[in-house]
Each structure stands twice: as structure tokens, then as C-alpha cells.
Short mmCIF file of C-alpha atoms in Angstrom, two decimals:
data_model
loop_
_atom_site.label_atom_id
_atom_site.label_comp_id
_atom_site.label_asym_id
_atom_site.label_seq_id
_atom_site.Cartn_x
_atom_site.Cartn_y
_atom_site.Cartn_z
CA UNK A 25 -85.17 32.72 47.49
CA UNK A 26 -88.34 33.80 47.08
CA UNK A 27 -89.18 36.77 44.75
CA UNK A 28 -90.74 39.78 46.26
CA UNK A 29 -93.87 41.77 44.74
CA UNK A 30 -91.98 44.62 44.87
CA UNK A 31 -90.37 45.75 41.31
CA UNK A 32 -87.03 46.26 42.86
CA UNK A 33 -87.06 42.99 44.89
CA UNK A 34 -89.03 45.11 47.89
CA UNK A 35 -90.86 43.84 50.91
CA UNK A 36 -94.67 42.18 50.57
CA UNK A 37 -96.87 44.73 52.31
CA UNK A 38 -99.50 44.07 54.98
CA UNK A 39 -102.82 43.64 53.69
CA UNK A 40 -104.63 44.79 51.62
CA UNK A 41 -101.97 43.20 49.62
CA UNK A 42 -99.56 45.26 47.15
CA UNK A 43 -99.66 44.26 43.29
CA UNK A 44 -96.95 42.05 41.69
CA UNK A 45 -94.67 44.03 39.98
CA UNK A 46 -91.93 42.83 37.10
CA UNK A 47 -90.06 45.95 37.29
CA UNK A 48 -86.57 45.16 38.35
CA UNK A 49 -84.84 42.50 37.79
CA UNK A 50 -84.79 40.40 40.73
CA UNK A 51 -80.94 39.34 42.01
CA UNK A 52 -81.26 36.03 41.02
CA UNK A 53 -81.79 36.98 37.19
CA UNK A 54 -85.09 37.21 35.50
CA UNK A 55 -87.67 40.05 35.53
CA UNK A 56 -90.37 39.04 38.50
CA UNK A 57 -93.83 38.28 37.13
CA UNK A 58 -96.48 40.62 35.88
CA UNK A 59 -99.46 41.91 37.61
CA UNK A 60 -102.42 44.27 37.31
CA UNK A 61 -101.62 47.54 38.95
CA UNK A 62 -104.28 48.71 42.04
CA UNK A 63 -105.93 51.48 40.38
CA UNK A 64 -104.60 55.38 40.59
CA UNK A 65 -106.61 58.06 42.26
CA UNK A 66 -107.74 61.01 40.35
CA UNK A 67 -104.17 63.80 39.72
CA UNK A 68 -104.01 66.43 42.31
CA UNK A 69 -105.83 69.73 40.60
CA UNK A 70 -103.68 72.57 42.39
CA UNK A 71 -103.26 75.14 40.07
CA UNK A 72 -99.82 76.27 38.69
CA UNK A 73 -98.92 79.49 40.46
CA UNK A 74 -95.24 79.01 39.92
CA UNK A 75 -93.20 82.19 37.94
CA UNK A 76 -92.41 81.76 34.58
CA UNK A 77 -89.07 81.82 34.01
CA UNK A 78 -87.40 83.94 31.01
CA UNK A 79 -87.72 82.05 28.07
CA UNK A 80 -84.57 81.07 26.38
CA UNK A 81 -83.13 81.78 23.42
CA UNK A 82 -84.16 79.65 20.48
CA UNK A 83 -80.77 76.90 20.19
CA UNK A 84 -79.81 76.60 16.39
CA UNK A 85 -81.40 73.01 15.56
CA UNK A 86 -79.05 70.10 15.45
CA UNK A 87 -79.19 66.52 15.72
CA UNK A 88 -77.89 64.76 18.83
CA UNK A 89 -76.95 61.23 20.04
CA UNK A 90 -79.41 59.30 22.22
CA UNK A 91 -78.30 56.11 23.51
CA UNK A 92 -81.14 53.76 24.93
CA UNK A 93 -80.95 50.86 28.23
CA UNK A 94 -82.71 47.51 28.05
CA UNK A 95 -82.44 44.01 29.05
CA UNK A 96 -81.13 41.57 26.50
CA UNK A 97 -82.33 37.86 28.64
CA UNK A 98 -85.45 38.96 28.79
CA UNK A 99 -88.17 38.36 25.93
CA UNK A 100 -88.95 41.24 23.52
CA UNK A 101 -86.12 42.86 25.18
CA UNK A 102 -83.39 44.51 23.01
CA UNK A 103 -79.59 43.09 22.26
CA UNK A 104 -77.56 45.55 23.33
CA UNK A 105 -77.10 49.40 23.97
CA UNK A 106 -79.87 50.88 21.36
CA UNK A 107 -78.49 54.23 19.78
CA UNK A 108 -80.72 57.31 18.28
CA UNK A 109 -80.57 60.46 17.46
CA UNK A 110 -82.85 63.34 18.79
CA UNK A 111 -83.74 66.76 17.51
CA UNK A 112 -82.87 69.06 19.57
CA UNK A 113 -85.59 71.59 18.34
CA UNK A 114 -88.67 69.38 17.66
CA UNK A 115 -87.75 66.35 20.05
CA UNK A 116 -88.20 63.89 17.25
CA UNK A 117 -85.95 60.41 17.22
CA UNK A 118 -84.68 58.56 14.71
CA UNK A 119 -83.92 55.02 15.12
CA UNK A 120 -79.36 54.06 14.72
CA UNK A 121 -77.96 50.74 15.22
CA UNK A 122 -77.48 48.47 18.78
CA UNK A 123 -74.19 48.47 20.33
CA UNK A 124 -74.01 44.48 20.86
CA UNK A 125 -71.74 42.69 22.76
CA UNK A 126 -73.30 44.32 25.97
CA UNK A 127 -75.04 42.58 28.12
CA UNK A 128 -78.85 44.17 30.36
CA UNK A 129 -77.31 47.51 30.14
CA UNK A 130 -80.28 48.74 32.31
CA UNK A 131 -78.32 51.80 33.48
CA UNK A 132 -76.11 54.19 31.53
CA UNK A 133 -73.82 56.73 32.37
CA UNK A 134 -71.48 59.12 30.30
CA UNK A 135 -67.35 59.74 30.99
CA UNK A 136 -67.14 63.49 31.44
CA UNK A 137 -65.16 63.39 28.18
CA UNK A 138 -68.18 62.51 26.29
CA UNK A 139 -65.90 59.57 24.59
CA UNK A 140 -67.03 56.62 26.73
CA UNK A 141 -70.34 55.29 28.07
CA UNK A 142 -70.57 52.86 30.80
CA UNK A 143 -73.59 50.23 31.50
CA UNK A 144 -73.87 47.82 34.12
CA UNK A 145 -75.13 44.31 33.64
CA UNK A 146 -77.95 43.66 35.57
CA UNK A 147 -77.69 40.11 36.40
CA UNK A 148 -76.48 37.50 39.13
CA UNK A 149 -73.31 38.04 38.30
CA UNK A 150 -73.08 42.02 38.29
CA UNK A 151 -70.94 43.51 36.40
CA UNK A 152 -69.88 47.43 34.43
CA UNK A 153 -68.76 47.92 31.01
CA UNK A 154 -66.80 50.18 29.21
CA UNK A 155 -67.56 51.55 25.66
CA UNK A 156 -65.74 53.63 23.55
CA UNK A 157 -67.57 56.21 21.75
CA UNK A 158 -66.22 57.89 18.35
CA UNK A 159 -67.44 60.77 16.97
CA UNK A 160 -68.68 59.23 13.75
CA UNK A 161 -71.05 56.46 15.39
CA UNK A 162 -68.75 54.15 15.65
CA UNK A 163 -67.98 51.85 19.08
CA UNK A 164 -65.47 49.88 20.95
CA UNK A 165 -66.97 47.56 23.62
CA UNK A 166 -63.80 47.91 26.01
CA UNK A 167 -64.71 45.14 28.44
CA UNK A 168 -66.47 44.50 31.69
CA UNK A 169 -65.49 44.18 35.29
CA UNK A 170 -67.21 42.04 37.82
CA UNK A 171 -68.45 44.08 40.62
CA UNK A 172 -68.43 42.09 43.47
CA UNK A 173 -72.53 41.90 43.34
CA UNK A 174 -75.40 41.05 42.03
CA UNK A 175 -78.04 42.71 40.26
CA UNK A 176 -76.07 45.70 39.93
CA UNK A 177 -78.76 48.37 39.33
CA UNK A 178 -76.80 51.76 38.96
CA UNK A 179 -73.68 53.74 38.04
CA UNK A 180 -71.99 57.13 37.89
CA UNK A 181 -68.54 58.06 36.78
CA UNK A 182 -67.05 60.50 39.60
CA UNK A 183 -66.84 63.84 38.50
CA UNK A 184 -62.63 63.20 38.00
CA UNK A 185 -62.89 60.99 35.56
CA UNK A 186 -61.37 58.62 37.39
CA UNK A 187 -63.59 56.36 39.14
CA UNK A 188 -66.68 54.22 38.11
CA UNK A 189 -69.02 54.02 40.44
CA UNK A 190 -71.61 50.71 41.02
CA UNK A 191 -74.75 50.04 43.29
CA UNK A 192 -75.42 46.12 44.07
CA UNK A 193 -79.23 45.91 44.09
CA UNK A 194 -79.22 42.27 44.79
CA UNK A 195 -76.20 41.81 47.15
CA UNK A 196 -76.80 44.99 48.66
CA UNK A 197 -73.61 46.95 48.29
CA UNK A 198 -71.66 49.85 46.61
CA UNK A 199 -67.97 49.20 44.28
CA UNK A 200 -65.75 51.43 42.75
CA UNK A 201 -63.66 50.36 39.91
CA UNK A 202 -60.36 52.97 38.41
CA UNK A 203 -61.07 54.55 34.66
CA UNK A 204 -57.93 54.60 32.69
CA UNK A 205 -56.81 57.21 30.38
CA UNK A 206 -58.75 55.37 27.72
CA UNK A 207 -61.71 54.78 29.35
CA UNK A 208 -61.14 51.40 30.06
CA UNK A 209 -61.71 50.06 33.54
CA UNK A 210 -59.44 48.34 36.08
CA UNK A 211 -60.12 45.70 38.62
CA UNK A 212 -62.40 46.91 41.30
CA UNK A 213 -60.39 48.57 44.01
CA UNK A 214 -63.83 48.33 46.70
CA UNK A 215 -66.76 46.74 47.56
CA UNK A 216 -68.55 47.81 50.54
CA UNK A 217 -71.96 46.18 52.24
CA UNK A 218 -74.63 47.60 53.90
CA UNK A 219 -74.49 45.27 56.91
CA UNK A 220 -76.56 47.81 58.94
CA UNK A 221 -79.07 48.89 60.01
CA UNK A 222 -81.51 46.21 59.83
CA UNK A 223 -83.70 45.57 57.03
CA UNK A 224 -86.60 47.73 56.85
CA UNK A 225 -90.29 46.07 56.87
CA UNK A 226 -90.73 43.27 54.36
CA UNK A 227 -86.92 43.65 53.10
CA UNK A 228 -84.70 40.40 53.28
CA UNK A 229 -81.57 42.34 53.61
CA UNK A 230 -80.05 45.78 51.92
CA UNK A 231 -80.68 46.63 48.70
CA UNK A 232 -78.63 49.48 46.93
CA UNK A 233 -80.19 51.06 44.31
CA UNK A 234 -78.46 54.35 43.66
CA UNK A 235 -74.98 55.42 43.60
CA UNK A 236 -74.00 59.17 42.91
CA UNK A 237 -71.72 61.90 44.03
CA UNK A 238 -72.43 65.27 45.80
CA UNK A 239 -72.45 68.11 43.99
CA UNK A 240 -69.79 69.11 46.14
CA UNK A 241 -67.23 65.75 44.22
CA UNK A 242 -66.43 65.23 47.88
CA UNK A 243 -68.62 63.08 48.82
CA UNK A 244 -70.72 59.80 47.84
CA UNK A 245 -74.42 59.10 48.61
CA UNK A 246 -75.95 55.54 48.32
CA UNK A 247 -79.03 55.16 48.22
CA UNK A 248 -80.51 51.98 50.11
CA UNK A 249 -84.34 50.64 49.33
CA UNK A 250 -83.50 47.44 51.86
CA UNK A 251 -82.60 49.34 54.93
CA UNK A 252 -84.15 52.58 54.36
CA UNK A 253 -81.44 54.57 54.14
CA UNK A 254 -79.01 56.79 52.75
CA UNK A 255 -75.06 56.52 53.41
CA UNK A 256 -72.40 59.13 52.91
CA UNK A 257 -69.22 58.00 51.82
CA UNK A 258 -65.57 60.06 51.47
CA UNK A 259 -63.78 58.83 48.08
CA UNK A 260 -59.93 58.59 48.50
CA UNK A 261 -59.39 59.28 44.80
CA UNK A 262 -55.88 58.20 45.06
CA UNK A 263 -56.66 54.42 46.31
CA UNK A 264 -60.28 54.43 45.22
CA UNK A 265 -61.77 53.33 48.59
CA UNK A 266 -65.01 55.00 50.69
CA UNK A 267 -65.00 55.40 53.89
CA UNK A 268 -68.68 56.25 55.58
CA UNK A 269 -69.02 59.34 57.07
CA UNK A 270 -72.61 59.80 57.78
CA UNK A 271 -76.18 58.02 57.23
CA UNK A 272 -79.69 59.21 56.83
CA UNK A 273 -82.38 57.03 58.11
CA UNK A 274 -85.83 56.97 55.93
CA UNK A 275 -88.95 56.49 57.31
CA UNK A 276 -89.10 52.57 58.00
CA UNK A 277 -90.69 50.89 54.77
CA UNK A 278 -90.55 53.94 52.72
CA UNK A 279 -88.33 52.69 50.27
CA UNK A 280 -85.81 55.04 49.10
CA UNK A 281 -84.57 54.57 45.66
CA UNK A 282 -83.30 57.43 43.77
CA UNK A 283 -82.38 60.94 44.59
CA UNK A 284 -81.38 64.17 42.64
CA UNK A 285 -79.52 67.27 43.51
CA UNK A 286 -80.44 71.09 43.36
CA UNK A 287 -77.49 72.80 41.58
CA UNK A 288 -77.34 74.75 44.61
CA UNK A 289 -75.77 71.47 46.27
CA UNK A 290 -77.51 72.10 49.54
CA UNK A 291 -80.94 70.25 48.86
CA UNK A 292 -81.36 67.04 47.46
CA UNK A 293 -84.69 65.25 46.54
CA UNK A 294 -85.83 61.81 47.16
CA UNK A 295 -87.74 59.62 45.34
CA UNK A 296 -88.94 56.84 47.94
CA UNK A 297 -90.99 54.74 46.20
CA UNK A 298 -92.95 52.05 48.77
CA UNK A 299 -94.58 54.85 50.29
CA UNK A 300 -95.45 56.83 47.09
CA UNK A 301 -93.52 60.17 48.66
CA UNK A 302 -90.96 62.68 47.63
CA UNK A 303 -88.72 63.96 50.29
CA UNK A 304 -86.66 66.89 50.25
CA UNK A 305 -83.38 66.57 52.32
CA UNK A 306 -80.62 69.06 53.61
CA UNK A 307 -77.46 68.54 52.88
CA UNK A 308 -74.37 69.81 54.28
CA UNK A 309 -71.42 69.61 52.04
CA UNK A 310 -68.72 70.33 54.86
CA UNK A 311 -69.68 66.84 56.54
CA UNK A 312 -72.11 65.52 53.58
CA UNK A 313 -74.40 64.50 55.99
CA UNK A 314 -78.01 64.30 54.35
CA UNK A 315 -81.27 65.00 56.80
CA UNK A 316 -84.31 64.12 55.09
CA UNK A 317 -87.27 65.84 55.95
CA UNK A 318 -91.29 64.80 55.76
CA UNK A 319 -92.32 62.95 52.87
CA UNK A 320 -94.48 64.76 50.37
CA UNK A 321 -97.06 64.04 47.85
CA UNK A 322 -96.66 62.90 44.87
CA UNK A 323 -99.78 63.88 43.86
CA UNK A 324 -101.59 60.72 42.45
CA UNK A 325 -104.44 60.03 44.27
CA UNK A 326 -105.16 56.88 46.05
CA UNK A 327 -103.61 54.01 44.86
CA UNK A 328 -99.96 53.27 45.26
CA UNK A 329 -97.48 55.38 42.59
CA UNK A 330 -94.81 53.37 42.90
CA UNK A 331 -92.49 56.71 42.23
CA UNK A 332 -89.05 55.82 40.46
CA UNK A 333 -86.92 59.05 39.80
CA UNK A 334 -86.68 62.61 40.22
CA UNK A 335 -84.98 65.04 38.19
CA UNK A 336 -84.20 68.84 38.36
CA UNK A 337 -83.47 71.29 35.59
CA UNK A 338 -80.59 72.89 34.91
CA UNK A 339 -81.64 76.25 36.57
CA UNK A 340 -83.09 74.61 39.63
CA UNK A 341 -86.47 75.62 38.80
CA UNK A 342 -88.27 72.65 38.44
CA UNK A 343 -88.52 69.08 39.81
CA UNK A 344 -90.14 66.46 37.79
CA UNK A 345 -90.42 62.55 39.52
CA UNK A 346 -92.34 59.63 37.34
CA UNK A 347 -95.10 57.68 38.95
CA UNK A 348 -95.00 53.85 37.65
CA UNK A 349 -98.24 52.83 39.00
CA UNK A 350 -100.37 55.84 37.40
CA UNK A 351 -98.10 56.23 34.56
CA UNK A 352 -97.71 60.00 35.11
CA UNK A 353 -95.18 63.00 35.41
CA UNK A 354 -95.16 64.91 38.56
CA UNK A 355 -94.44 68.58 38.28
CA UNK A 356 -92.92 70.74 41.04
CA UNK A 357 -91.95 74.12 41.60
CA UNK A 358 -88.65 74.76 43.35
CA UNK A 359 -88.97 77.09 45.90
CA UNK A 360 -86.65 78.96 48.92
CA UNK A 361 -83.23 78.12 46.93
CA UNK A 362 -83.76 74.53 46.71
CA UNK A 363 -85.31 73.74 50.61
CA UNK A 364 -88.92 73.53 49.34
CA UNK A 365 -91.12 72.40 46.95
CA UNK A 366 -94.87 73.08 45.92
CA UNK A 367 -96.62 70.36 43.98
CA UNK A 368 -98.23 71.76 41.02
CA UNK A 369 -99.67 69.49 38.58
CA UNK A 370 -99.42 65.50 37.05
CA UNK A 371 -99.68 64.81 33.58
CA UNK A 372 -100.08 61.23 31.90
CA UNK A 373 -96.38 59.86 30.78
CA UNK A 374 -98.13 58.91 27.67
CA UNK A 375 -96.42 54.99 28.18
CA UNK A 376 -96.34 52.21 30.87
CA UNK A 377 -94.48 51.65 33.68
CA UNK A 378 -92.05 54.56 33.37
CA UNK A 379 -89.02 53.84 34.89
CA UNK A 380 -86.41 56.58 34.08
CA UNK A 381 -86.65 60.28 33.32
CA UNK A 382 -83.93 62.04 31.44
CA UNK A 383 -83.34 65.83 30.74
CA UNK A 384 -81.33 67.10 27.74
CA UNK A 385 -78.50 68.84 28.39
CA UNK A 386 -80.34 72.01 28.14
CA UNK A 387 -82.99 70.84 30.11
CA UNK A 388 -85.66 71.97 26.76
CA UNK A 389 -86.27 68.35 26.62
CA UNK A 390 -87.65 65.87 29.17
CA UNK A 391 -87.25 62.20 27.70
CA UNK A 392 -89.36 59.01 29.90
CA UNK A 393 -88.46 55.28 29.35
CA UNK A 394 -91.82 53.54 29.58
CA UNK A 395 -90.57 49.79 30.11
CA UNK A 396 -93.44 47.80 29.86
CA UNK A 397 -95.12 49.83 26.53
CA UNK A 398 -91.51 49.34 25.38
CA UNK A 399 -91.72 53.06 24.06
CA UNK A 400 -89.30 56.76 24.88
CA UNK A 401 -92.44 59.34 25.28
CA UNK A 402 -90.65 63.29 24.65
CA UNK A 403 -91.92 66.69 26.23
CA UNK A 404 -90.92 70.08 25.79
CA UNK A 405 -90.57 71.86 29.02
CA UNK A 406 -91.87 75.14 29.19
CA UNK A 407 -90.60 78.27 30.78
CA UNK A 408 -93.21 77.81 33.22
CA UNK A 409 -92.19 74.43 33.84
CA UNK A 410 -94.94 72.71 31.73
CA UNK A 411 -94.74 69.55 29.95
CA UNK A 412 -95.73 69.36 26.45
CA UNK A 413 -95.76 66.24 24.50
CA UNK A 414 -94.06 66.38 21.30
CA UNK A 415 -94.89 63.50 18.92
CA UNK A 416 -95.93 59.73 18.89
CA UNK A 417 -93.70 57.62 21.38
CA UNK A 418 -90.60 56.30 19.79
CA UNK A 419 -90.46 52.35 19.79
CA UNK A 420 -87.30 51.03 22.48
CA UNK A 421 -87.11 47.27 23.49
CA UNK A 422 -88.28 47.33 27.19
CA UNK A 423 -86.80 50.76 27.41
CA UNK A 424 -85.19 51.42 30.65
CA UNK A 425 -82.98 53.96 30.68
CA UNK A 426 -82.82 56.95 28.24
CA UNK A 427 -79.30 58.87 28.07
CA UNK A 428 -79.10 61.97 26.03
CA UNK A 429 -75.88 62.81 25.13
CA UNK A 430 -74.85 66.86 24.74
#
């Protein structure tokens, strides 16, 4: 098959032609080949107007785990699960040992215990793993589970506990797999395909990048770049099998990738990343049906952003998404309980090709893995929302994925 342009396998645009980009790893293994980026347009220059909020106590100063996501077939990347340590008062990380015997753990996600840390392996052959986490540093690589897939791209554990949750970039499709008592996981009890609608412009066929559960725990979103859209699914947590009960179409070639809840649970934002937009959405958690509304600006200029993730802090206050293609942090102010956002600033990510935000657990800390500079950049976020920089970047093999644990 032949490899798209697009760094998650995405359609070839129209012309004037889009830049190749190597960012994800295409489904039939291998990171897709490099390109020069089409240059960014000057940041938008609206001035912050949003309130300050109260600023918080000062948190006694500790040291906390960071674990880090990379690929391990590709050159310079790392060989395994990285581990660190971050300050929780300055930001600063130091450098711990690699969990081996994992393999392109490109997405992490912690067991609500805090005593297990899942990664899938982004490959032809998808695939989850389960490791074991002890309190003292050390690790138990549990095993893996074939997903069904390939490339898988993305996981969440359901808020129970109970079930592991995959997206199939390559093959297009969602699994669930059971957690036992001791983290371990079972054989996958479903695999669903997005078999429609038709793939949006440019798109060979579906291509799920984002799996994650509703605020409310009763429902499942996936996220779809291929078919530009969004299905709802209800989890039967006793047999571990989804059932759709809604979808959200997406402008057609906007490329949805990620999304990220207000606490609230009635607003969710959208990170849609072919048309360089961020859309807020409704959603209803009686019926979980999501209703996107217009995209908005991401605030880069001309150019194309290439926008991967949003996050939102823990008070709701503040959105921030990463641009790939400028290689800068947009900020937003939350506004009307979640239903609205104003764009207030960008600031340079101070790395390349930032795929994945992170916030610490107390959302003082906003942590970006920059995977081509191979580099975690840290900022302190303000009570106004503002991004600081705190340090030099810290050096991670083709970071991907930064997971700071509480």
C-alpha cells in the first residue's frame, strides 16, 4: 500500500500539495519519510483578557515518577518504556532506567490503582501490554495481548478498572481486552470496525486514533481520522462488548484525532488536525451523543498546524492543544461552563514536532513530547493560564508520549 503524506497515514491533499510527514507510524510498520514542513504564519496577537484564577497553595516539593513513550524499530529511537522522575516544584527531570522487554510503546496509560501501566505496540501486528509497577522502581512486564489490529495508536483503562481499552490506527477499529485483579490482561473480548461511513477525502479506509471514556464511565468515544468521525459506544462491563449508540460526523477531510473533556462532562474539545481547527462539541451524557460545533482557530497563521492534542486543566479553566507544524502551544480560555472558548495566545513548544501534551496531576505542570528533537520541553502554568518554560529540554529517544504519574 502506498504510504500517505499524512503523519497518521492521512489523505494526500489537493494541490498545492501538503508536506511529507514521518509522524505516525504507518500500519504497515515503519515511520513514513521525512519532509520540510510548509512554513507557519506569524501567532495570533489577541491579548489575554482571561481572569486569573486564585493562585494555589504552594505543594510541599517532592519527587515524582515520569514514565516516557517511544518507538524501539525505529533508529535513534529508545528500547523500551523510558522512566524519570520530575520535580514537582521546579519541573526539573532526572533521567531512571528503560523498562525493556516492551515493544513501540507509543501510548501510555495508568490502572486507576497507580500499580500498572499499559502501552500499546504500535506495529503491524498491534498489540497492549501490561506492566507491573512497584513502589520502589521496580517492574514486571506482565505480557501483551494481540488486539485484533494494526498500528494500534491509543489506549485507556475504563474508569472500573476493569477494561483496557485499544484504538486500531491502521486497521481502523476499536478492542477491549478484561484487566485482572493483578493487572494482567485477558484475551480480547471485542473488536469492532468502522465499516461506515465512507472514507473521508484522501483516506483509504477508517483510521482510529483515539479511544477514551465519557466522563460520565457510561459511555465510549472513538475517535476516527479516516472517516471523519466520532462514535459513541455503551460498554457492557460484565461481557466487555460496545455496542454504538450514536456518531458525530466531522467536517469531511478535517481529520479528527484526539479529543479532551471539560470536567463538567458536558463539553468536549477536538483536536482535528488536517484542517488545523479545534472544535468544541456538546455532549449529552444521558444518550452520549457528541455534536460538534464550527471549527476554530488554532491560532498559527498560515501554513498548516498539523494540531495533535488538546488538554484541559484540572479546574476547567484552560485548554492547551500542540501545533506540530509550527511547533507551538495554543492557549485558551474556557468560557460559559465549558461550551466556549476564546483563543488567547501561542507560544513556541521549545522542540520539534510535538506530538503529546501531558498535565501533572495538579495541572502546575504542562509536559510536551517533541518527537523529532527527541526532547520533553516543561512549563509552569500560571494562574492566569500562562505557560512558562522551566529549564533546558530533557533528552527522550523520539519522545512520544509523556505520562506523569501522581
Amino acid at each position: 500500500m502506498k504510504p500517505s503524506p499524512h503523519p497518521s497515514s492521512g489523505p494526500e491533499r489537493p494541490a498545492p500539495a501538503l508536506p511529507a510527514l514521518p509522524g505516525r507510524r504507518g500500519f504497515l510498520g515503519g515511520l513514513l519519510a521525512t519532509a520540510a514542513l510548509a512554513a507557519a504564519g506569524p501567532a495570533l496577537a489577541t491579548p489575554a483578557r482571561a481572569a486569573a484564577r486564585p493562585a494555589p497553595a504552594p505543594a510541599p516539593r517532592a519527587t515524582r515518577p515520569l514514565l516516557l513513550g517511544t518507538y524501539t524499530s525505529e533508529a535513534g529511537g529508545g528500547t523500551g518504556i523510558g522512566t524519570a522522575a520530575y520535580d514537582t516544584a521546579t519541573g526539573a527531570i532526572t533521567p531512571g532506567p528503560v523498562i525493556t522487554g516492551v515493544d513501540n510503546p507509543s501510548y501510555l496509560a495508568l490502572h486507576p490503582s497507580g500499580s500498572t501501566v499499559y502501552a500499546v505496540a504500535e506495529q503491524e501486528a498491534g498489540a497492549v501490554t501490561a506492566v507491573r509497577l512497584a513502589p520502589d522502581g521496580a517492574y514486571e512486564v506482565l505480557g501483551s495481548r494481540p488486539t485484533g489490529g494494526s498500528g494500534t495508536t491509543h489506549l485507556s483503562v475504563h474508569p472500573s478498572g476493569r477494561w483496557l481499552l485499544s484504538a486500531n490506527y491502521g486497521s481502523g477499529g476499536v478492542a477491549v481486552h478484561p484487566i485482572a485483579e493483578d493487572g494482567a490482561l485477558g484475551e480480547r473480548t471485542d473488536l469492532v470496525t468502522h465499516s461506515s461511513p465512507p472514507p473521508g477525502p484522501g483516506q483509504g479506509g477508517p483510521h482510529a486514533h483515539q479511544i477514551v471514556t465519557a466522563p460520565d464511565g457510561g459511555h465510549v468515544l472513538a475517535v476516527d481520522l479516516g472517516t471523519d468521525t466520532v462514535y459513541t459506544y455503551a460498554l457492557d462491563e460484565s461481557a466487555g462488548t460496545l455496542t454504538e449508540v450514536s456518531r458525530a460526523a466531522l467536517a469531511p477531510g478535517s481529520g479528527p484525532r484526539h479529543l479532551a473533556f471539560h470536567p463538567g462532562g458536558r463539553s468536549a474539545y477536538l483536536a482535528c488536525e488536517l484542517d488545523n481547527t479545534l472544535v468544541v462539541c456538546a455532549y449529552d451524557p444521558a444518550t452520549g451523543a457528541l455534536t460538534p460545533g464550527p471549527g476554530q482557530s488554532t491560532g498559527t497563521g498560515s501554513g498548516t498546524s498539523y494540531p495533535a492534542q488538546p488538554v484541559v486543566t484540572g479546574d476547567g479553566a484552560y485548554v492547551y492543544l500542540a501545533n506540530r507544524g509550527p511547533n507551538s502551544l495554543t492557549r485558551y480560555a474556557v468560557e460559559d461552563d465549558g461550551a466556549a472558548l476564546r483563543l488567547l495566545d501561542t507560544v513556541p513548544v521549545g522542540g520539534d514536532w510535538p506530538r503529546q501534551l501531558a498535565l501533572s496531576p495538579d495541572s502546575s505542570l504542562l509536559f510536551a513530547a517533541n518527537q523529532r528533537s527527541s526532547t520533553v520541553t516543561v512549563f509552569r502554568v500560571g494562574p492566569d493560564g500562562s505557560l512558562t518554560v522551566v529549564g533546558d529540554p530533557f533528552p527522550a529517544p523520539v519522545a512520544v508520549c509523556v505520562l506523569p504519574l501522581p
